[in-house]
PDB file of C-alpha atoms in Angstrom:
ATOM      1  CA  ASN A   1     -10.223  17.117  -0.157  1.00  0.00           C
ATOM      2  CA  ALA A   2     -10.024  14.479   2.598  1.00  0.00           C
ATOM      3  CA  GLY A   3     -10.080  11.191   1.022  1.00  0.00           C
ATOM      4  CA  VAL A   4      -9.559   8.822   2.837  1.00  0.00           C
ATOM      5  CA  THR A   5     -10.855   9.638   6.804  1.00  0.00           C
ATOM      6  CA  GLN A   6      -9.746   5.948   9.022  1.00  0.00           C
ATOM      7  CA  THR A   7      -9.796   6.736  12.706  1.00  0.00           C
ATOM      8  CA  PRO A   8      -9.098   6.015  14.862  1.00  0.00           C
ATOM      9  CA  LYS A   9      -5.326   7.062  14.555  1.00  0.00           C
ATOM     10  CA  PHE A  10      -4.504   4.834  17.469  1.00  0.00           C
ATOM     11  CA  GLN A  11      -6.313   2.866  20.175  1.00  0.00           C
ATOM     12  CA  VAL A  12      -4.270  -0.007  22.258  1.00  0.00           C
ATOM     13  CA  LEU A  13      -6.512  -2.927  23.553  1.00  0.00           C
ATOM     14  CA  LYS A  14      -6.251  -5.593  25.653  1.00  0.00           C
ATOM     15  CA  THR A  15      -5.492  -9.027  24.432  1.00  0.00           C
ATOM     16  CA  GLY A  16      -9.468 -10.299  24.285  1.00  0.00           C
ATOM     17  CA  GLN A  17     -11.251  -6.994  23.625  1.00  0.00           C
ATOM     18  CA  SER A  18     -13.170  -5.721  21.085  1.00  0.00           C
ATOM     19  CA  MET A  19     -12.812  -2.657  18.451  1.00  0.00           C
ATOM     20  CA  THR A  20     -13.787  -1.627  15.401  1.00  0.00           C
ATOM     21  CA  LEU A  21     -11.615   0.375  12.828  1.00  0.00           C
ATOM     22  CA  GLN A  22     -13.801   2.875  11.001  1.00  0.00           C
ATOM     23  CA  CYS A  23     -12.993   4.331   7.225  1.00  0.00           C
ATOM     24  CA  ALA A  24     -14.626   6.154   4.865  1.00  0.00           C
ATOM     25  CA  GLN A  25     -13.855   8.681   1.002  1.00  0.00           C
ATOM     26  CA  ASP A  26     -15.395  11.071  -0.339  1.00  0.00           C
ATOM     27  CA  MET A  27     -14.141  10.378  -4.319  1.00  0.00           C
ATOM     28  CA  ASN A  28     -17.140   7.501  -5.300  1.00  0.00           C
ATOM     29  CA  HIS A  29     -14.901   5.335  -5.279  1.00  0.00           C
ATOM     30  CA  ASN A  30     -16.455   1.428  -6.153  1.00  0.00           C
ATOM     31  CA  SER A  31     -13.979  -0.173  -4.405  1.00  0.00           C
ATOM     32  CA  MET A  32     -12.250  -0.962  -0.466  1.00  0.00           C
ATOM     33  CA  TYR A  33      -9.689  -2.579   0.765  1.00  0.00           C
ATOM     34  CA  TRP A  34      -7.974  -3.476   4.139  1.00  0.00           C
ATOM     35  CA  TYR A  35      -3.939  -3.703   4.586  1.00  0.00           C
ATOM     36  CA  ARG A  36      -2.176  -4.445   7.558  1.00  0.00           C
ATOM     37  CA  GLN A  37       1.839  -3.073   7.898  1.00  0.00           C
ATOM     38  CA  ASP A  38       4.349  -5.144   9.975  1.00  0.00           C
ATOM     39  CA  PRO A  39       7.888  -4.134   9.785  1.00  0.00           C
ATOM     40  CA  GLY A  40      10.143  -6.296   6.716  1.00  0.00           C
ATOM     41  CA  MET A  41       6.335  -7.997   5.713  1.00  0.00           C
ATOM     42  CA  GLY A  42       5.076  -4.965   3.782  1.00  0.00           C
ATOM     43  CA  LEU A  43       1.539  -4.057   3.738  1.00  0.00           C
ATOM     44  CA  ARG A  44      -0.639  -7.260   3.189  1.00  0.00           C
ATOM     45  CA  LEU A  45      -4.379  -7.545   2.440  1.00  0.00           C
ATOM     46  CA  ILE A  46      -7.404  -8.837   4.282  1.00  0.00           C
ATOM     47  CA  TYR A  47      -9.814  -7.950   3.424  1.00  0.00           C
ATOM     48  CA  TYR A  48     -11.529  -5.897   0.142  1.00  0.00           C
ATOM     49  CA  SER A  49     -14.650  -4.957  -0.512  1.00  0.00           C
ATOM     50  CA  ALA A  50     -14.654  -4.952  -4.746  1.00  0.00           C
ATOM     51  CA  SER A  51     -18.150  -3.150  -4.685  1.00  0.00           C
ATOM     52  CA  GLU A  52     -20.372  -1.884  -2.271  1.00  0.00           C
ATOM     53  CA  GLY A  53     -22.536  -5.125  -0.936  1.00  0.00           C
ATOM     54  CA  THR A  54     -19.616  -7.433  -1.446  1.00  0.00           C
ATOM     55  CA  THR A  55     -16.944  -8.265   0.412  1.00  0.00           C
ATOM     56  CA  ASP A  56     -13.832 -11.198  -0.182  1.00  0.00           C
ATOM     57  CA  LYS A  57     -11.070 -12.029   1.951  1.00  0.00           C
ATOM     58  CA  GLY A  58      -7.391 -11.177   1.102  1.00  0.00           C
ATOM     59  CA  GLU A  59      -3.996 -13.596   2.188  1.00  0.00           C
ATOM     60  CA  VAL A  60      -4.443 -12.776   6.224  1.00  0.00           C
ATOM     61  CA  PRO A  61      -7.537 -12.787   7.149  1.00  0.00           C
ATOM     62  CA  ASN A  62      -8.363 -14.733  10.574  1.00  0.00           C
ATOM     63  CA  GLY A  63      -9.298 -12.912  13.199  1.00  0.00           C
ATOM     64  CA  TYR A  64     -11.065 -10.272  11.452  1.00  0.00           C
ATOM     65  CA  ASN A  65     -14.851  -8.912   9.924  1.00  0.00           C
ATOM     66  CA  VAL A  66     -15.694  -6.268   7.760  1.00  0.00           C
ATOM     67  CA  SER A  67     -18.945  -4.187   6.370  1.00  0.00           C
ATOM     68  CA  ARG A  68     -18.796  -2.484   3.828  1.00  0.00           C
ATOM     69  CA  LEU A  69     -21.918   0.004   5.585  1.00  0.00           C
ATOM     70  CA  ASN A  70     -22.652   1.489   2.326  1.00  0.00           C
ATOM     71  CA  LYS A  71     -20.456   2.969  -1.062  1.00  0.00           C
ATOM     72  CA  ARG A  72     -18.912   5.140   1.305  1.00  0.00           C
ATOM     73  CA  GLU A  73     -17.132   3.333   4.726  1.00  0.00           C
ATOM     74  CA  PHE A  74     -15.551  -0.188   4.808  1.00  0.00           C
ATOM     75  CA  SER A  75     -14.918  -1.373   8.419  1.00  0.00           C
ATOM     76  CA  LEU A  76     -13.187  -3.380  10.510  1.00  0.00           C
ATOM     77  CA  ARG A  77     -13.721  -5.233  13.046  1.00  0.00           C
ATOM     78  CA  LEU A  78     -11.602  -6.779  15.407  1.00  0.00           C
ATOM     79  CA  GLU A  79     -14.273  -9.684  17.406  1.00  0.00           C
ATOM     80  CA  SER A  80     -11.243 -11.104  20.443  1.00  0.00           C
ATOM     81  CA  ALA A  81      -8.415  -9.065  19.921  1.00  0.00           C
ATOM     82  CA  ALA A  82      -4.585 -10.771  20.743  1.00  0.00           C
ATOM     83  CA  PRO A  83      -0.943  -9.677  20.468  1.00  0.00           C
ATOM     84  CA  SER A  84      -0.006 -10.659  16.461  1.00  0.00           C
ATOM     85  CA  GLN A  85      -2.746  -8.284  15.813  1.00  0.00           C
ATOM     86  CA  THR A  86      -0.987  -5.436  17.155  1.00  0.00           C
ATOM     87  CA  SER A  87      -0.232  -3.354  13.677  1.00  0.00           C
ATOM     88  CA  VAL A  88      -0.191  -1.077  11.868  1.00  0.00           C
ATOM     89  CA  TYR A  89      -3.856  -0.959   9.745  1.00  0.00           C
ATOM     90  CA  PHE A  90      -4.275   1.469   6.400  1.00  0.00           C
ATOM     91  CA  CYS A  91      -7.569   1.419   4.942  1.00  0.00           C
ATOM     92  CA  ALA A  92      -7.373   2.466   0.368  1.00  0.00           C
ATOM     93  CA  SER A  93     -10.227   2.762  -1.916  1.00  0.00           C
ATOM     94  CA  ARG A  94      -9.713   2.676  -5.549  1.00  0.00           C
ATOM     95  CA  PRO A  95     -11.315   3.910  -8.546  1.00  0.00           C
ATOM     96  CA  LEU A  96     -13.378   1.918 -11.381  1.00  0.00           C
ATOM     97  CA  ASN A  97     -10.685   0.358 -14.081  1.00  0.00           C
ATOM     98  CA  THR A  98      -7.659   1.419 -12.220  1.00  0.00           C
ATOM     99  CA  GLY A  99      -4.371  -0.158 -10.097  1.00  0.00           C
ATOM    100  CA  GLU A 100      -4.067   2.992  -8.654  1.00  0.00           C
ATOM    101  CA  LEU A 101      -4.610   3.642  -5.030  1.00  0.00           C
ATOM    102  CA  PHE A 102      -5.900   6.185  -2.421  1.00  0.00           C
ATOM    103  CA  PHE A 103      -4.632   5.190   0.917  1.00  0.00           C
ATOM    104  CA  GLY A 104      -5.899   6.426   4.678  1.00  0.00           C
ATOM    105  CA  GLU A 105      -2.941   8.336   6.566  1.00  0.00           C
ATOM    106  CA  GLY A 106      -3.407   4.348   9.407  1.00  0.00           C
ATOM    107  CA  SER A 107      -4.894   3.463  12.991  1.00  0.00           C
ATOM    108  CA  ARG A 108      -2.012   2.067  14.542  1.00  0.00           C
ATOM    109  CA  LEU A 109      -3.525  -1.078  16.800  1.00  0.00           C
ATOM    110  CA  THR A 110      -1.408  -1.906  20.326  1.00  0.00           C
ATOM    111  CA  VAL A 111      -2.585  -4.451  21.416  1.00  0.00           C
ATOM    112  CA  LEU A 112      -1.658  -6.437  25.075  1.00  0.00           C
TER     113      LEU A 112
ATOM    114  CA  GLY B   1       2.181 -17.150  -7.606  1.00  0.00           C
ATOM    115  CA  ASN B   2       2.192 -13.442  -7.500  1.00  0.00           C
ATOM    116  CA  SER B   3       4.479 -11.740  -5.046  1.00  0.00           C
ATOM    117  CA  VAL B   4       7.679  -8.601  -5.420  1.00  0.00           C
ATOM    118  CA  THR B   5      10.681  -8.759  -4.305  1.00  0.00           C
ATOM    119  CA  GLN B   6      12.831  -5.479  -3.958  1.00  0.00           C
ATOM    120  CA  MET B   7      16.257  -4.166  -2.048  1.00  0.00           C
ATOM    121  CA  GLU B   8      16.765  -4.578   1.365  1.00  0.00           C
ATOM    122  CA  GLY B   9      17.344  -1.742   3.283  1.00  0.00           C
ATOM    123  CA  PRO B  10      18.246   0.846   4.804  1.00  0.00           C
ATOM    124  CA  VAL B  11      19.517   2.824   2.130  1.00  0.00           C
ATOM    125  CA  THR B  12      21.684   5.709   2.967  1.00  0.00           C
ATOM    126  CA  LEU B  13      23.170   8.171   0.982  1.00  0.00           C
ATOM    127  CA  SER B  14      24.463  11.816   0.244  1.00  0.00           C
ATOM    128  CA  GLU B  15      22.423  14.995  -0.526  1.00  0.00           C
ATOM    129  CA  GLU B  16      23.591  14.762  -4.795  1.00  0.00           C
ATOM    130  CA  ALA B  17      23.711  10.885  -4.746  1.00  0.00           C
ATOM    131  CA  PHE B  18      22.252   8.852  -7.550  1.00  0.00           C
ATOM    132  CA  LEU B  19      19.074   6.402  -6.444  1.00  0.00           C
ATOM    133  CA  THR B  20      18.430   2.651  -8.011  1.00  0.00           C
ATOM    134  CA  ILE B  21      15.846   1.069  -5.378  1.00  0.00           C
ATOM    135  CA  ASN B  22      15.897  -2.628  -7.334  1.00  0.00           C
ATOM    136  CA  CYS B  23      12.194  -4.447  -7.669  1.00  0.00           C
ATOM    137  CA  THR B  24      11.218  -7.993  -9.248  1.00  0.00           C
ATOM    138  CA  TYR B  25       8.304  -9.292  -9.745  1.00  0.00           C
ATOM    139  CA  THR B  26       6.217 -12.517 -10.541  1.00  0.00           C
ATOM    140  CA  ALA B  27       2.429 -11.922 -11.996  1.00  0.00           C
ATOM    141  CA  THR B  28       0.564 -15.082 -14.842  1.00  0.00           C
ATOM    142  CA  GLY B  29      -1.146 -12.510 -16.663  1.00  0.00           C
ATOM    143  CA  TYR B  30       0.199  -8.564 -17.590  1.00  0.00           C
ATOM    144  CA  PRO B  31      -0.099  -6.662 -14.394  1.00  0.00           C
ATOM    145  CA  SER B  32       0.296  -2.887 -13.683  1.00  0.00           C
ATOM    146  CA  LEU B  33       3.846  -1.707 -12.514  1.00  0.00           C
ATOM    147  CA  PHE B  34       3.655   0.878  -8.641  1.00  0.00           C
ATOM    148  CA  TRP B  35       6.044   2.354  -6.852  1.00  0.00           C
ATOM    149  CA  TYR B  36       4.189   4.162  -2.854  1.00  0.00           C
ATOM    150  CA  VAL B  37       5.806   6.909  -1.417  1.00  0.00           C
ATOM    151  CA  GLN B  38       5.489   6.606   2.294  1.00  0.00           C
ATOM    152  CA  TYR B  39       6.523   8.838   4.075  1.00  0.00           C
ATOM    153  CA  PRO B  40       6.420   9.365   8.052  1.00  0.00           C
ATOM    154  CA  GLY B  41       3.999   8.834   9.483  1.00  0.00           C
ATOM    155  CA  GLU B  42       1.960   9.086   6.990  1.00  0.00           C
ATOM    156  CA  GLY B  43      -0.455   6.690   4.953  1.00  0.00           C
ATOM    157  CA  LEU B  44       0.802   5.691   1.549  1.00  0.00           C
ATOM    158  CA  GLN B  45       1.084   7.445  -1.314  1.00  0.00           C
ATOM    159  CA  LEU B  46       0.872   7.081  -5.369  1.00  0.00           C
ATOM    160  CA  LEU B  47       4.806   7.954  -6.445  1.00  0.00           C
ATOM    161  CA  LEU B  48       4.200   6.442 -10.366  1.00  0.00           C
ATOM    162  CA  LYS B  49       2.983   3.953 -12.991  1.00  0.00           C
ATOM    163  CA  ALA B  50       2.918   2.055 -15.540  1.00  0.00           C
ATOM    164  CA  THR B  51       0.780   0.232 -17.127  1.00  0.00           C
ATOM    165  CA  LYS B  52       2.781  -2.186 -20.521  1.00  0.00           C
ATOM    166  CA  ALA B  53       5.545  -3.335 -21.775  1.00  0.00           C
ATOM    167  CA  ASP B  54       8.660  -0.448 -22.174  1.00  0.00           C
ATOM    168  CA  ASP B  55       6.459   2.858 -20.052  1.00  0.00           C
ATOM    169  CA  LYS B  56       8.001   4.896 -17.956  1.00  0.00           C
ATOM    170  CA  GLY B  57       7.059   6.013 -15.128  1.00  0.00           C
ATOM    171  CA  SER B  58       7.504   9.306 -13.775  1.00  0.00           C
ATOM    172  CA  ASN B  59       6.804  12.114 -11.087  1.00  0.00           C
ATOM    173  CA  LYS B  60       9.291  14.527  -8.405  1.00  0.00           C
ATOM    174  CA  GLY B  61      12.568  13.186 -10.943  1.00  0.00           C
ATOM    175  CA  PHE B  62      12.743  10.052  -9.701  1.00  0.00           C
ATOM    176  CA  GLU B  63      11.029   7.500 -13.259  1.00  0.00           C
ATOM    177  CA  ALA B  64      10.544   3.627 -13.682  1.00  0.00           C
ATOM    178  CA  THR B  65      11.121   1.524 -16.582  1.00  0.00           C
ATOM    179  CA  TYR B  66       8.901  -1.654 -17.071  1.00  0.00           C
ATOM    180  CA  ARG B  67      11.297  -4.257 -18.245  1.00  0.00           C
ATOM    181  CA  LYS B  68       8.357  -7.586 -19.485  1.00  0.00           C
ATOM    182  CA  GLU B  69      12.458  -8.964 -20.149  1.00  0.00           C
ATOM    183  CA  THR B  70      13.673  -9.104 -16.979  1.00  0.00           C
ATOM    184  CA  THR B  71      10.515  -8.999 -14.899  1.00  0.00           C
ATOM    185  CA  SER B  72      12.155  -5.255 -13.306  1.00  0.00           C
ATOM    186  CA  PHE B  73      10.895  -2.237 -12.330  1.00  0.00           C
ATOM    187  CA  HIS B  74      13.851  -0.699 -10.747  1.00  0.00           C
ATOM    188  CA  LEU B  75      13.310   3.332  -9.467  1.00  0.00           C
ATOM    189  CA  GLU B  76      16.132   5.303  -9.901  1.00  0.00           C
ATOM    190  CA  LYS B  77      16.527   8.983  -8.895  1.00  0.00           C
ATOM    191  CA  GLY B  78      19.810  11.117 -10.576  1.00  0.00           C
ATOM    192  CA  SER B  79      19.565  13.643  -7.756  1.00  0.00           C
ATOM    193  CA  VAL B  80      18.283  12.946  -4.396  1.00  0.00           C
ATOM    194  CA  GLN B  81      17.551  15.204  -1.652  1.00  0.00           C
ATOM    195  CA  VAL B  82      16.684  15.509   2.514  1.00  0.00           C
ATOM    196  CA  SER B  83      13.949  15.116   1.547  1.00  0.00           C
ATOM    197  CA  ASP B  84      13.623  12.070  -0.480  1.00  0.00           C
ATOM    198  CA  SER B  85      13.833  10.852   3.503  1.00  0.00           C
ATOM    199  CA  ALA B  86      10.778   7.492   3.386  1.00  0.00           C
ATOM    200  CA  VAL B  87       9.730   4.065   2.644  1.00  0.00           C
ATOM    201  CA  TYR B  88       9.165   3.095  -0.679  1.00  0.00           C
ATOM    202  CA  PHE B  89       7.339  -0.190  -2.216  1.00  0.00           C
ATOM    203  CA  CYS B  90       6.849  -1.579  -5.125  1.00  0.00           C
ATOM    204  CA  ALA B  91       3.690  -3.534  -6.546  1.00  0.00           C
ATOM    205  CA  LEU B  92       1.377  -4.932  -8.710  1.00  0.00           C
ATOM    206  CA  SER B  93      -2.053  -5.243  -9.000  1.00  0.00           C
ATOM    207  CA  LEU B  94      -3.204  -7.168 -11.676  1.00  0.00           C
ATOM    208  CA  ASN B  95      -7.182  -6.780 -13.437  1.00  0.00           C
ATOM    209  CA  THR B  96      -8.459 -10.583 -11.806  1.00  0.00           C
ATOM    210  CA  GLY B  97     -10.062 -10.716  -8.562  1.00  0.00           C
ATOM    211  CA  GLY B  98     -11.076  -7.525  -7.651  1.00  0.00           C
ATOM    212  CA  PHE B  99      -8.086  -5.438  -8.780  1.00  0.00           C
ATOM    213  CA  LYS B 100      -5.798  -6.905  -5.603  1.00  0.00           C
ATOM    214  CA  THR B 101      -3.168  -5.292  -5.250  1.00  0.00           C
ATOM    215  CA  ILE B 102       0.831  -7.466  -4.504  1.00  0.00           C
ATOM    216  CA  PHE B 103       3.592  -5.280  -2.414  1.00  0.00           C
ATOM    217  CA  GLY B 104       6.295  -5.433  -1.746  1.00  0.00           C
ATOM    218  CA  ALA B 105       8.704  -5.184   1.434  1.00  0.00           C
ATOM    219  CA  GLY B 106       9.838  -1.474   1.331  1.00  0.00           C
ATOM    220  CA  THR B 107      13.087   0.564   1.321  1.00  0.00           C
ATOM    221  CA  ARG B 108      13.756   3.330   3.962  1.00  0.00           C
ATOM    222  CA  LEU B 109      15.667   6.053   2.465  1.00  0.00           C
ATOM    223  CA  PHE B 110      18.129   7.879   4.869  1.00  0.00           C
ATOM    224  CA  VAL B 111      19.722  11.166   2.595  1.00  0.00           C
ATOM    225  CA  LYS B 112      21.787  13.498   4.800  1.00  0.00           C
ATOM    226  CA  ALA B 113      22.537  16.478   4.059  1.00  0.00           C
TER     227      ALA B 113
END
């Protein structure tokens, strides 16, 4: 009964370092999403993948890249981390023909 | 463009008080509307939803009615409990461009015993 699993849950980086956030879902959902959550700003979409093999930019894609590795996995990469990328990152997936999102527990990233 | 506006928090209530969290939206087309709840240290989870005008979503004593004429989806609960303390997000989803969901800024609710 795992749902959406994100790793790592916590990470501290120095400016300029790179890292990848991993996300996997076991619900056979076609669409997957990466959001960031910042105080007073709700959730903002970084990238999404409507189906396996496709990815598209969301509202705030700069500084990030994504890979839809297969139907289950959708990773988010920071090539050169900046303090402005300090945030809580959420991965979500969506079943076909419904707007409901299923979220992971989040990954808290601090960039010093 | 598409957007969601919800009342700023925090909202502090005593146990058994009545709760209203206002939410209005702007959308091109006919969105589905959602309330998500985030408990401390957790991800968001769906609380309730409505997919067309005049639909009422309900769950765990919470209710919200999709009002197209006022573009609103206000969240209500008749008697809150301490365990309802959380952050509540109003959101809309449009069946275009990958079913992207747009969230409001969130409203933090504190319920005192």
